[in-house]
Amino acid sequence: MADPSHDDHTDEHSVEEDEHLLREAERIAVAIGRTFPGLCEVVLHDLRRPDSAIRAIENNLSGRQVGDSATELGLRRIADPDYPGVIQNYSNQFPDGRPAKSTSIGIKNADGRYVAALCLNLDVSTLSPLALTLANLVATDVAHRGEDLETLRDRTGRELRSAIDSFAAQRSSTPRGLNRGQKRELVRQLHSEGFFETRSSAQLIADRLGVSRATVYNYTK
């Protein structure tokens, strides 16, 4: 004959384990919600109590309250242990009409029964204008697409000296032997190629050409 006290002990142990799962899930819900304030609502549903399922709601965007009933998704999980554990990135809507992107995560106990669901509802109405702004910000002019108009990296001293010497050699001269017009041409070329990104560049060019730093800057005009 089965011992009734054993069944009571087993049921009590299962209840304690389920409650532990809910407490841990509640900590996660609070942490996620506070990571995305004003942006992502996080709701923990206690599927053991469908009529008062909402156990915690962090970063409330939907106007629901603790103690409100389970959603249709929650009821499906209660009815079917084989219902998908994660429903991710599905389109949703807040009561005031704002679009949302939602993810629902079912939490099963050791017996394979859904006891909770953690739901994330992301307010995408605030992100859509931002996405458009960023798209416009990173867009490039199609008229010059594919052209290397400039480089934003600092040019090294070695590259700079090489460019100066190469320019002079093409004119059968040394850097100091270039005439004024050639030096002006060289400085403007170096400026357009991004060699003035570092503060020391102008002085290096001046030393190489045998002119003052002020003269180098005048040549760029």
PDB file of C-alpha atoms in Angstrom:
ATOM      1  CA  MET A   1       0.000   0.000   0.000  1.00  0.00           C
ATOM      2  CA  ALA A   2       1.368   3.405  -0.978  1.00  0.00           C
ATOM      3  CA  ASP A   3       2.305   5.828   1.760  1.00  0.00           C
ATOM      4  CA  PRO A   4       0.118   8.998   1.374  1.00  0.00           C
ATOM      5  CA  SER A   5       2.633  11.011   3.389  1.00  0.00           C
ATOM      6  CA  HIS A   6       5.269  10.266   0.713  1.00  0.00           C
ATOM      7  CA  ASP A   7       3.063  11.771  -2.044  1.00  0.00           C
ATOM      8  CA  ASP A   8       2.409  14.838   0.099  1.00  0.00           C
ATOM      9  CA  HIS A   9       6.145  15.277   0.641  1.00  0.00           C
ATOM     10  CA  THR A  10       6.838  14.911  -3.095  1.00  0.00           C
ATOM     11  CA  ASP A  11       4.175  17.492  -3.997  1.00  0.00           C
ATOM     12  CA  GLU A  12       5.529  19.915  -1.418  1.00  0.00           C
ATOM     13  CA  HIS A  13       9.048  19.486  -2.771  1.00  0.00           C
ATOM     14  CA  SER A  14       7.842  20.135  -6.339  1.00  0.00           C
ATOM     15  CA  VAL A  15       6.067  23.304  -5.235  1.00  0.00           C
ATOM     16  CA  GLU A  16       9.243  24.532  -3.553  1.00  0.00           C
ATOM     17  CA  GLU A  17      11.301  23.829  -6.678  1.00  0.00           C
ATOM     18  CA  ASP A  18       8.774  25.636  -8.884  1.00  0.00           C
ATOM     19  CA  GLU A  19       8.798  28.616  -6.553  1.00  0.00           C
ATOM     20  CA  HIS A  20      12.596  28.692  -6.676  1.00  0.00           C
ATOM     21  CA  LEU A  21      12.444  28.840 -10.483  1.00  0.00           C
ATOM     22  CA  LEU A  22      10.017  31.757 -10.298  1.00  0.00           C
ATOM     23  CA  ARG A  23      12.202  33.673  -7.846  1.00  0.00           C
ATOM     24  CA  GLU A  24      15.259  33.240 -10.059  1.00  0.00           C
ATOM     25  CA  ALA A  25      13.297  34.278 -13.144  1.00  0.00           C
ATOM     26  CA  GLU A  26      12.047  37.354 -11.289  1.00  0.00           C
ATOM     27  CA  ARG A  27      15.613  38.449 -10.580  1.00  0.00           C
ATOM     28  CA  ILE A  28      16.416  38.086 -14.282  1.00  0.00           C
ATOM     29  CA  ALA A  29      13.313  40.076 -15.279  1.00  0.00           C
ATOM     30  CA  VAL A  30      14.239  42.969 -13.013  1.00  0.00           C
ATOM     31  CA  ALA A  31      17.842  43.012 -14.249  1.00  0.00           C
ATOM     32  CA  ILE A  32      16.886  43.011 -17.936  1.00  0.00           C
ATOM     33  CA  GLY A  33      14.244  45.697 -17.476  1.00  0.00           C
ATOM     34  CA  ARG A  34      16.630  47.996 -15.631  1.00  0.00           C
ATOM     35  CA  THR A  35      19.247  47.498 -18.330  1.00  0.00           C
ATOM     36  CA  PHE A  36      16.872  48.969 -20.950  1.00  0.00           C
ATOM     37  CA  PRO A  37      14.874  51.667 -19.096  1.00  0.00           C
ATOM     38  CA  GLY A  38      12.058  53.191 -21.095  1.00  0.00           C
ATOM     39  CA  LEU A  39      12.709  50.839 -23.965  1.00  0.00           C
ATOM     40  CA  CYS A  40      11.998  47.223 -23.061  1.00  0.00           C
ATOM     41  CA  GLU A  41       9.160  45.979 -20.872  1.00  0.00           C
ATOM     42  CA  VAL A  42       9.870  42.676 -19.115  1.00  0.00           C
ATOM     43  CA  VAL A  43       6.996  40.622 -17.718  1.00  0.00           C
ATOM     44  CA  LEU A  44       7.196  37.450 -15.669  1.00  0.00           C
ATOM     45  CA  HIS A  45       4.099  35.232 -15.865  1.00  0.00           C
ATOM     46  CA  ASP A  46       3.382  32.580 -13.230  1.00  0.00           C
ATOM     47  CA  LEU A  47       1.662  29.963 -15.383  1.00  0.00           C
ATOM     48  CA  ARG A  48       0.591  28.009 -12.301  1.00  0.00           C
ATOM     49  CA  ARG A  49      -1.964  30.784 -11.689  1.00  0.00           C
ATOM     50  CA  PRO A  50      -3.374  31.792 -15.109  1.00  0.00           C
ATOM     51  CA  ASP A  51      -6.077  34.075 -13.654  1.00  0.00           C
ATOM     52  CA  SER A  52      -3.455  36.181 -11.849  1.00  0.00           C
ATOM     53  CA  ALA A  53      -0.385  35.232 -13.851  1.00  0.00           C
ATOM     54  CA  ILE A  54       1.634  38.461 -13.909  1.00  0.00           C
ATOM     55  CA  ARG A  55       4.047  38.119 -11.034  1.00  0.00           C
ATOM     56  CA  ALA A  56       6.436  40.913 -11.932  1.00  0.00           C
ATOM     57  CA  ILE A  57       6.517  43.683 -14.508  1.00  0.00           C
ATOM     58  CA  GLU A  58       9.614  45.788 -14.911  1.00  0.00           C
ATOM     59  CA  ASN A  59       9.788  48.936 -17.001  1.00  0.00           C
ATOM     60  CA  ASN A  60       6.013  48.962 -17.518  1.00  0.00           C
ATOM     61  CA  LEU A  61       5.103  50.102 -21.049  1.00  0.00           C
ATOM     62  CA  SER A  62       1.785  48.279 -21.546  1.00  0.00           C
ATOM     63  CA  GLY A  63      -0.120  49.531 -18.503  1.00  0.00           C
ATOM     64  CA  ARG A  64      -0.689  46.029 -17.144  1.00  0.00           C
ATOM     65  CA  GLN A  65      -0.390  45.290 -13.439  1.00  0.00           C
ATOM     66  CA  VAL A  66       0.875  42.540 -11.153  1.00  0.00           C
ATOM     67  CA  GLY A  67      -1.985  40.073 -10.725  1.00  0.00           C
ATOM     68  CA  ASP A  68      -3.370  40.459 -14.261  1.00  0.00           C
ATOM     69  CA  SER A  69      -4.260  37.276 -16.135  1.00  0.00           C
ATOM     70  CA  ALA A  70      -2.113  35.284 -18.556  1.00  0.00           C
ATOM     71  CA  THR A  71      -1.944  36.113 -22.261  1.00  0.00           C
ATOM     72  CA  GLU A  72      -3.052  33.798 -25.051  1.00  0.00           C
ATOM     73  CA  LEU A  73       0.534  32.593 -25.409  1.00  0.00           C
ATOM     74  CA  GLY A  74       0.664  31.686 -21.734  1.00  0.00           C
ATOM     75  CA  LEU A  75      -2.586  29.754 -21.950  1.00  0.00           C
ATOM     76  CA  ARG A  76      -1.244  27.776 -24.899  1.00  0.00           C
ATOM     77  CA  ARG A  77       1.815  26.770 -22.915  1.00  0.00           C
ATOM     78  CA  ILE A  78      -0.305  25.731 -19.968  1.00  0.00           C
ATOM     79  CA  ALA A  79      -2.401  23.531 -22.262  1.00  0.00           C
ATOM     80  CA  ASP A  80       0.485  22.052 -24.240  1.00  0.00           C
ATOM     81  CA  PRO A  81       3.870  21.114 -22.694  1.00  0.00           C
ATOM     82  CA  ASP A  82       5.189  20.611 -26.237  1.00  0.00           C
ATOM     83  CA  TYR A  83       4.485  24.211 -27.201  1.00  0.00           C
ATOM     84  CA  PRO A  84       7.737  25.933 -28.345  1.00  0.00           C
ATOM     85  CA  GLY A  85       9.900  27.097 -25.476  1.00  0.00           C
ATOM     86  CA  VAL A  86      11.005  30.283 -27.233  1.00  0.00           C
ATOM     87  CA  ILE A  87       8.950  32.456 -29.559  1.00  0.00           C
ATOM     88  CA  GLN A  88      11.384  35.125 -30.672  1.00  0.00           C
ATOM     89  CA  ASN A  89      11.172  38.554 -32.322  1.00  0.00           C
ATOM     90  CA  TYR A  90       7.492  38.475 -33.257  1.00  0.00           C
ATOM     91  CA  SER A  91       5.519  41.602 -34.126  1.00  0.00           C
ATOM     92  CA  ASN A  92       3.336  42.945 -31.332  1.00  0.00           C
ATOM     93  CA  GLN A  93       1.567  46.135 -30.284  1.00  0.00           C
ATOM     94  CA  PHE A  94       1.114  48.078 -27.046  1.00  0.00           C
ATOM     95  CA  PRO A  95      -2.448  49.109 -26.061  1.00  0.00           C
ATOM     96  CA  ASP A  96      -1.846  52.681 -27.256  1.00  0.00           C
ATOM     97  CA  GLY A  97      -0.892  51.460 -30.738  1.00  0.00           C
ATOM     98  CA  ARG A  98       2.899  51.685 -30.492  1.00  0.00           C
ATOM     99  CA  PRO A  99       4.624  48.874 -32.390  1.00  0.00           C
ATOM    100  CA  ALA A 100       6.616  46.370 -30.384  1.00  0.00           C
ATOM    101  CA  LYS A 101       8.961  43.476 -31.007  1.00  0.00           C
ATOM    102  CA  SER A 102       8.402  40.673 -28.534  1.00  0.00           C
ATOM    103  CA  THR A 103      10.119  37.527 -27.334  1.00  0.00           C
ATOM    104  CA  SER A 104       8.499  34.964 -25.033  1.00  0.00           C
ATOM    105  CA  ILE A 105      10.571  32.387 -23.149  1.00  0.00           C
ATOM    106  CA  GLY A 106       8.811  29.483 -21.487  1.00  0.00           C
ATOM    107  CA  ILE A 107      10.284  28.036 -18.283  1.00  0.00           C
ATOM    108  CA  LYS A 108       9.682  24.365 -17.494  1.00  0.00           C
ATOM    109  CA  ASN A 109      10.155  22.565 -14.200  1.00  0.00           C
ATOM    110  CA  ALA A 110      11.894  19.220 -13.746  1.00  0.00           C
ATOM    111  CA  ASP A 111       8.690  17.397 -14.698  1.00  0.00           C
ATOM    112  CA  GLY A 112       8.613  19.100 -18.105  1.00  0.00           C
ATOM    113  CA  ARG A 113       5.632  21.308 -17.280  1.00  0.00           C
ATOM    114  CA  TYR A 114       5.571  25.042 -18.035  1.00  0.00           C
ATOM    115  CA  VAL A 115       5.462  26.954 -14.772  1.00  0.00           C
ATOM    116  CA  ALA A 116       6.493  30.422 -15.975  1.00  0.00           C
ATOM    117  CA  ALA A 117       7.097  32.599 -18.994  1.00  0.00           C
ATOM    118  CA  LEU A 118       9.484  35.537 -19.319  1.00  0.00           C
ATOM    119  CA  CYS A 119       8.314  38.028 -21.932  1.00  0.00           C
ATOM    120  CA  LEU A 120      10.280  40.932 -23.431  1.00  0.00           C
ATOM    121  CA  ASN A 121       8.431  43.674 -25.275  1.00  0.00           C
ATOM    122  CA  LEU A 122      10.711  46.122 -27.067  1.00  0.00           C
ATOM    123  CA  ASP A 123       9.241  49.517 -27.968  1.00  0.00           C
ATOM    124  CA  VAL A 124      10.421  49.893 -31.566  1.00  0.00           C
ATOM    125  CA  SER A 125       8.560  53.178 -32.072  1.00  0.00           C
ATOM    126  CA  THR A 126      11.476  54.970 -30.416  1.00  0.00           C
ATOM    127  CA  LEU A 127      14.043  53.042 -32.431  1.00  0.00           C
ATOM    128  CA  SER A 128      12.610  53.495 -35.933  1.00  0.00           C
ATOM    129  CA  PRO A 129      13.434  57.233 -36.176  1.00  0.00           C
ATOM    130  CA  LEU A 130      16.859  56.507 -34.733  1.00  0.00           C
ATOM    131  CA  ALA A 131      17.474  53.794 -37.323  1.00  0.00           C
ATOM    132  CA  LEU A 132      16.510  56.203 -40.099  1.00  0.00           C
ATOM    133  CA  THR A 133      18.793  58.868 -38.680  1.00  0.00           C
ATOM    134  CA  LEU A 134      21.711  56.442 -38.477  1.00  0.00           C
ATOM    135  CA  ALA A 135      21.079  55.214 -42.021  1.00  0.00           C
ATOM    136  CA  ASN A 136      21.210  58.788 -43.280  1.00  0.00           C
ATOM    137  CA  LEU A 137      24.275  59.482 -41.181  1.00  0.00           C
ATOM    138  CA  VAL A 138      26.354  56.640 -42.619  1.00  0.00           C
ATOM    139  CA  ALA A 139      25.126  57.040 -46.206  1.00  0.00           C
ATOM    140  CA  THR A 140      27.730  58.218 -48.727  1.00  0.00           C
ATOM    141  CA  ASP A 141      27.316  60.332 -51.827  1.00  0.00           C
ATOM    142  CA  VAL A 142      26.679  58.086 -54.826  1.00  0.00           C
ATOM    143  CA  ALA A 143      28.442  60.576 -57.074  1.00  0.00           C
ATOM    144  CA  HIS A 144      31.799  59.725 -55.496  1.00  0.00           C
ATOM    145  CA  ARG A 145      31.176  56.108 -54.540  1.00  0.00           C
ATOM    146  CA  GLY A 146      34.283  54.001 -55.022  1.00  0.00           C
ATOM    147  CA  GLU A 147      36.655  56.964 -55.120  1.00  0.00           C
ATOM    148  CA  ASP A 148      39.386  57.312 -52.530  1.00  0.00           C
ATOM    149  CA  LEU A 149      38.908  61.029 -51.930  1.00  0.00           C
ATOM    150  CA  GLU A 150      40.891  61.066 -48.699  1.00  0.00           C
ATOM    151  CA  THR A 151      42.106  58.975 -45.811  1.00  0.00           C
ATOM    152  CA  LEU A 152      41.321  59.739 -42.182  1.00  0.00           C
ATOM    153  CA  ARG A 153      44.250  57.890 -40.731  1.00  0.00           C
ATOM    154  CA  ASP A 154      47.405  59.652 -39.627  1.00  0.00           C
ATOM    155  CA  ARG A 155      50.198  59.458 -42.125  1.00  0.00           C
ATOM    156  CA  THR A 156      53.556  58.359 -40.687  1.00  0.00           C
ATOM    157  CA  GLY A 157      56.759  60.407 -40.802  1.00  0.00           C
ATOM    158  CA  ARG A 158      58.365  57.786 -43.016  1.00  0.00           C
ATOM    159  CA  GLU A 159      55.539  58.028 -45.559  1.00  0.00           C
ATOM    160  CA  LEU A 160      55.776  61.819 -45.478  1.00  0.00           C
ATOM    161  CA  ARG A 161      59.522  61.925 -46.113  1.00  0.00           C
ATOM    162  CA  SER A 162      59.139  59.385 -48.900  1.00  0.00           C
ATOM    163  CA  ALA A 163      56.423  61.460 -50.570  1.00  0.00           C
ATOM    164  CA  ILE A 164      58.564  64.611 -50.404  1.00  0.00           C
ATOM    165  CA  ASP A 165      61.668  62.904 -51.755  1.00  0.00           C
ATOM    166  CA  SER A 166      59.686  61.235 -54.539  1.00  0.00           C
ATOM    167  CA  PHE A 167      58.176  64.562 -55.617  1.00  0.00           C
ATOM    168  CA  ALA A 168      61.622  66.183 -55.749  1.00  0.00           C
ATOM    169  CA  ALA A 169      63.233  63.250 -57.552  1.00  0.00           C
ATOM    170  CA  GLN A 170      60.583  63.395 -60.295  1.00  0.00           C
ATOM    171  CA  ARG A 171      61.751  66.960 -60.907  1.00  0.00           C
ATOM    172  CA  SER A 172      65.460  66.050 -60.803  1.00  0.00           C
ATOM    173  CA  SER A 173      65.927  67.984 -57.594  1.00  0.00           C
ATOM    174  CA  THR A 174      66.307  67.676 -53.855  1.00  0.00           C
ATOM    175  CA  PRO A 175      63.515  68.862 -51.536  1.00  0.00           C
ATOM    176  CA  ARG A 176      65.450  72.018 -50.621  1.00  0.00           C
ATOM    177  CA  GLY A 177      66.360  72.606 -54.252  1.00  0.00           C
ATOM    178  CA  LEU A 178      62.744  72.921 -55.389  1.00  0.00           C
ATOM    179  CA  ASN A 179      61.682  76.407 -56.442  1.00  0.00           C
ATOM    180  CA  ARG A 180      58.931  78.286 -54.654  1.00  0.00           C
ATOM    181  CA  GLY A 181      56.191  77.216 -57.047  1.00  0.00           C
ATOM    182  CA  GLN A 182      57.188  73.567 -56.810  1.00  0.00           C
ATOM    183  CA  LYS A 183      57.270  73.704 -53.018  1.00  0.00           C
ATOM    184  CA  ARG A 184      53.794  75.238 -52.980  1.00  0.00           C
ATOM    185  CA  GLU A 185      52.574  72.509 -55.338  1.00  0.00           C
ATOM    186  CA  LEU A 186      54.128  69.827 -53.139  1.00  0.00           C
ATOM    187  CA  VAL A 187      52.633  71.197 -49.916  1.00  0.00           C
ATOM    188  CA  ARG A 188      49.154  71.389 -51.438  1.00  0.00           C
ATOM    189  CA  GLN A 189      49.496  67.815 -52.700  1.00  0.00           C
ATOM    190  CA  LEU A 190      50.568  66.595 -49.258  1.00  0.00           C
ATOM    191  CA  HIS A 191      47.666  68.464 -47.666  1.00  0.00           C
ATOM    192  CA  SER A 192      45.121  66.887 -50.016  1.00  0.00           C
ATOM    193  CA  GLU A 193      46.554  63.423 -49.326  1.00  0.00           C
ATOM    194  CA  GLY A 194      46.016  63.775 -45.582  1.00  0.00           C
ATOM    195  CA  PHE A 195      49.578  64.355 -44.449  1.00  0.00           C
ATOM    196  CA  PHE A 196      48.576  67.241 -42.175  1.00  0.00           C
ATOM    197  CA  GLU A 197      46.570  65.087 -39.768  1.00  0.00           C
ATOM    198  CA  THR A 198      49.297  65.170 -37.114  1.00  0.00           C
ATOM    199  CA  ARG A 199      50.692  68.320 -35.539  1.00  0.00           C
ATOM    200  CA  SER A 200      54.291  67.365 -36.277  1.00  0.00           C
ATOM    201  CA  SER A 201      53.717  67.060 -40.034  1.00  0.00           C
ATOM    202  CA  ALA A 202      54.012  70.767 -40.840  1.00  0.00           C
ATOM    203  CA  GLN A 203      57.325  71.050 -38.990  1.00  0.00           C
ATOM    204  CA  LEU A 204      58.730  67.958 -40.703  1.00  0.00           C
ATOM    205  CA  ILE A 205      57.756  69.364 -44.105  1.00  0.00           C
ATOM    206  CA  ALA A 206      59.281  72.741 -43.217  1.00  0.00           C
ATOM    207  CA  ASP A 207      62.563  71.133 -42.157  1.00  0.00           C
ATOM    208  CA  ARG A 208      62.646  68.997 -45.296  1.00  0.00           C
ATOM    209  CA  LEU A 209      62.045  71.950 -47.628  1.00  0.00           C
ATOM    210  CA  GLY A 210      64.206  74.423 -45.719  1.00  0.00           C
ATOM    211  CA  VAL A 211      61.376  76.882 -45.043  1.00  0.00           C
ATOM    212  CA  SER A 212      59.512  78.052 -41.957  1.00  0.00           C
ATOM    213  CA  ARG A 213      56.456  76.324 -40.524  1.00  0.00           C
ATOM    214  CA  ALA A 214      54.412  79.452 -41.245  1.00  0.00           C
ATOM    215  CA  THR A 215      55.463  79.291 -44.891  1.00  0.00           C
ATOM    216  CA  VAL A 216      54.257  75.704 -45.111  1.00  0.00           C
ATOM    217  CA  TYR A 217      50.808  76.728 -43.873  1.00  0.00           C
ATOM    218  CA  ASN A 218      50.742  79.653 -46.309  1.00  0.00           C
ATOM    219  CA  TYR A 219      51.469  77.217 -49.149  1.00  0.00           C
ATOM    220  CA  THR A 220      48.304  75.265 -48.275  1.00  0.00           C
ATOM    221  CA  LYS A 221      46.061  78.279 -49.056  1.00  0.00           C
TER     222      LYS A 221
END
